[in-house]
CSV table of C-alpha atoms in Angstrom, one decimal:
chain,number,residue,atom,x,y,z
W,1,MET,CA,76.2,-7.6,98.8
W,2,ASP,CA,75.2,-6.4,102.3
W,3,SER,CA,78.0,-4.2,103.4
W,4,THR,CA,77.3,-4.7,107.1
W,5,ILE,CA,79.9,-7.5,107.4
W,6,SER,CA,83.5,-6.3,107.8
W,7,PHE,CA,86.7,-8.0,108.8
W,8,THR,CA,89.1,-6.6,111.4
W,9,ASP,CA,92.4,-5.2,110.2
W,10,ARG,CA,95.3,-7.6,110.6
W,11,GLY,CA,97.3,-6.7,113.7
W,12,ASP,CA,100.5,-8.2,115.0
W,13,LYS,CA,101.1,-11.9,115.4
W,14,PRO,CA,99.9,-12.2,119.1
W,15,GLN,CA,96.7,-10.4,118.2
W,16,LEU,CA,96.1,-12.7,115.2
W,17,GLU,CA,96.8,-15.8,117.3
W,18,GLU,CA,95.0,-15.0,120.5
W,19,ALA,CA,92.3,-12.4,119.9
W,20,LEU,CA,88.8,-13.2,118.7
W,21,GLU,CA,88.5,-10.6,115.9
W,22,PHE,CA,88.3,-12.2,112.5
W,23,ALA,CA,91.0,-10.8,110.2
W,24,PRO,CA,91.4,-13.3,107.3
W,25,LYS,CA,94.6,-13.1,105.3
W,26,PHE,CA,94.0,-13.2,101.6
W,27,ASP,CA,96.9,-14.1,99.3
W,28,ALA,CA,98.3,-11.8,96.6
W,29,ASP,CA,95.3,-12.7,94.3
W,30,GLY,CA,92.8,-11.8,97.1
W,31,LEU,CA,92.0,-15.4,97.9
W,32,ILE,CA,91.9,-17.7,100.9
W,33,PRO,CA,91.8,-21.5,100.7
W,34,ALA,CA,88.6,-23.1,102.1
W,35,VAL,CA,88.3,-26.8,102.9
W,36,ALA,CA,84.8,-28.3,103.2
W,37,LEU,CA,84.4,-31.3,105.5
W,38,CYS,CA,81.3,-33.5,105.7
W,39,ALA,CA,79.4,-32.9,109.0
W,40,LYS,CA,78.2,-36.5,109.1
W,41,THR,CA,81.5,-38.4,108.3
W,42,GLY,CA,84.3,-35.8,108.8
W,43,GLN,CA,85.6,-36.7,105.3
W,44,PRO,CA,87.0,-34.0,103.1
W,45,LEU,CA,84.6,-33.0,100.4
W,46,MET,CA,86.5,-30.3,98.5
W,47,LEU,CA,89.0,-27.5,98.5
W,48,ALA,CA,88.1,-24.2,96.9
W,49,TYR,CA,89.0,-20.6,97.3
W,50,MET,CA,87.1,-17.6,98.6
W,51,ASN,CA,87.6,-13.9,98.1
W,52,ALA,CA,86.4,-11.3,100.6
W,53,ASP,CA,83.0,-11.0,98.9
W,54,SER,CA,82.4,-14.8,98.7
W,55,LEU,CA,83.5,-15.2,102.4
W,56,LYS,CA,81.0,-12.5,103.4
W,57,LEU,CA,78.3,-14.1,101.4
W,58,THR,CA,79.1,-17.5,103.0
W,59,LEU,CA,78.7,-15.9,106.5
W,60,GLN,CA,75.5,-14.2,105.5
W,61,LYS,CA,73.8,-17.1,103.8
W,62,GLY,CA,75.0,-19.9,106.0
W,63,GLU,CA,75.9,-21.8,102.8
W,64,ALA,CA,79.2,-22.2,101.0
W,65,VAL,CA,80.0,-19.5,98.4
W,66,TYR,CA,83.3,-19.7,96.7
W,67,TYR,CA,85.4,-17.8,94.1
W,68,SER,CA,86.0,-19.7,90.9
W,69,ARG,CA,89.6,-19.1,89.8
W,70,SER,CA,89.0,-20.6,86.4
W,71,ARG,CA,85.9,-18.5,85.7
W,72,GLN,CA,87.0,-15.6,87.8
W,73,GLU,CA,83.6,-15.2,89.4
W,74,ILE,CA,81.7,-15.8,92.6
W,75,TRP,CA,80.2,-19.3,92.7
W,76,HIS,CA,77.4,-20.3,95.1
W,77,LYS,CA,77.9,-24.0,95.6
W,78,GLY,CA,74.8,-25.8,94.4
W,79,ALA,CA,73.4,-22.9,92.3
W,80,THR,CA,73.4,-25.1,89.2
W,81,SER,CA,73.2,-28.6,90.7
W,82,GLY,CA,71.1,-28.0,93.8
W,83,HIS,CA,73.9,-29.7,95.8
W,84,VAL,CA,74.4,-26.9,98.3
W,85,GLN,CA,76.6,-27.0,101.4
W,86,LYS,CA,74.9,-25.8,104.5
W,87,LEU,CA,77.3,-24.4,107.1
W,88,LYS,CA,77.4,-26.2,110.4
W,89,GLU,CA,80.7,-24.7,111.6
W,90,ILE,CA,83.4,-22.5,110.2
W,91,ARG,CA,87.0,-22.2,111.5
W,92,THR,CA,90.2,-20.4,110.7
W,93,ASP,CA,93.7,-21.4,111.6
W,94,CYS,CA,96.2,-19.7,113.9
W,95,ASP,CA,97.3,-17.0,111.4
W,96,GLN,CA,93.9,-16.8,109.7
W,97,ASP,CA,95.1,-17.7,106.2
W,98,ALA,CA,92.9,-20.8,105.7
W,99,ILE,CA,89.3,-21.7,106.3
W,100,VAL,CA,87.8,-25.0,107.3
W,101,MET,CA,84.0,-25.4,107.0
W,102,VAL,CA,82.0,-28.3,108.4
W,103,VAL,CA,79.0,-28.6,106.1
W,104,GLU,CA,75.9,-30.6,105.5
W,105,GLN,CA,76.1,-31.6,101.9
W,106,ILE,CA,72.7,-31.4,100.4
W,107,GLY,CA,72.1,-33.6,97.3
W,108,GLU,CA,74.2,-36.4,95.8
W,109,GLY,CA,77.6,-34.9,95.9
W,110,ALA,CA,80.1,-32.1,96.1
W,111,CYS,CA,82.3,-32.9,93.1
W,112,HIS,CA,81.6,-31.9,89.6
W,113,THR,CA,82.7,-35.4,88.5
W,114,GLY,CA,79.5,-36.9,90.1
W,115,ARG,CA,81.2,-38.2,93.2
W,116,SER,CA,80.3,-37.4,96.8
W,117,GLY,CA,83.5,-35.4,97.3
W,118,CYS,CA,86.6,-34.3,95.3
W,119,PHE,CA,89.0,-36.5,97.3
W,120,TYR,CA,88.0,-39.8,95.7
W,121,ARG,CA,91.5,-41.2,95.2
W,122,SER,CA,94.0,-42.4,97.8
W,123,ILE,CA,97.8,-42.1,97.3
W,124,PRO,CA,99.9,-44.9,98.8
W,125,PHE,CA,103.0,-44.1,100.9
W,126,GLY,CA,105.6,-45.8,103.0
W,127,GLU,CA,105.4,-49.6,102.8
W,128,ASP,CA,102.2,-49.4,100.7
W,129,LEU,CA,104.2,-47.6,97.9
W,130,LYS,CA,104.8,-50.5,95.5
W,131,SER,CA,105.0,-49.0,92.0
W,132,ASP,CA,106.8,-46.4,90.0
W,133,PRO,CA,105.1,-44.3,88.8
W,134,VAL,CA,102.9,-43.9,91.9
W,135,MET,CA,99.5,-45.5,91.3
W,136,MET,CA,96.5,-44.3,93.3
W,137,GLU,CA,93.5,-46.3,94.6
W,138,TRP,CA,89.8,-45.5,94.5
W,139,VAL,CA,88.2,-44.4,97.7
W,140,ASP,CA,84.8,-46.1,98.0
W,141,GLY,CA,85.4,-47.7,94.6
W,142,GLY,CA,85.3,-44.3,92.9
W,143,THR,CA,81.5,-44.6,92.7
W,144,LYS,CA,79.7,-41.7,91.0
W,145,ARG,CA,76.5,-40.6,92.8
W,146,PHE,CA,75.1,-38.6,90.0
W,147,ASP,CA,75.5,-38.0,86.2
W,148,PRO,CA,77.5,-34.8,85.8
W,149,ASP,CA,76.5,-34.3,82.2
W,150,ALA,CA,72.8,-34.4,83.2
W,151,VAL,CA,73.4,-31.9,86.0
W,152,TYR,CA,75.8,-29.5,84.4
W,153,GLY,CA,75.5,-30.3,80.7
W,154,ASN,CA,78.4,-31.2,78.4
W,155,SER,CA,81.0,-28.5,79.0
């Protein structure tokens, strides 16, 4: 890890909301949520988490690098599948406790299930809510774009 990247110490609320210094707020586990949006369509691809090291690597590489909560390790998106996410833009919210990345998704998809993104089901609400329990609908027919067993193996 190149130690030349550092984040600013978190100041008071006006400083966080109005200044240009990047001072990400990591939660008690040292993580910050990161949403990846498709640069071409604006559709959400996935939600993952970053720790300080993976966020620094993301900034250095210009590709999404996350922290896997289940494996408890840094995870360079696409290292296994080749389906990397090239950064086009990265933003933080007003209190700097969330990240949104606009990415070019390279390869067939972002989701380990073989779909283009992890948000492949739609939840009805309001007048469209017609059943109990709530039944979701497929987005784009739920089409898989690649065979996850072939890419990741049976795990």
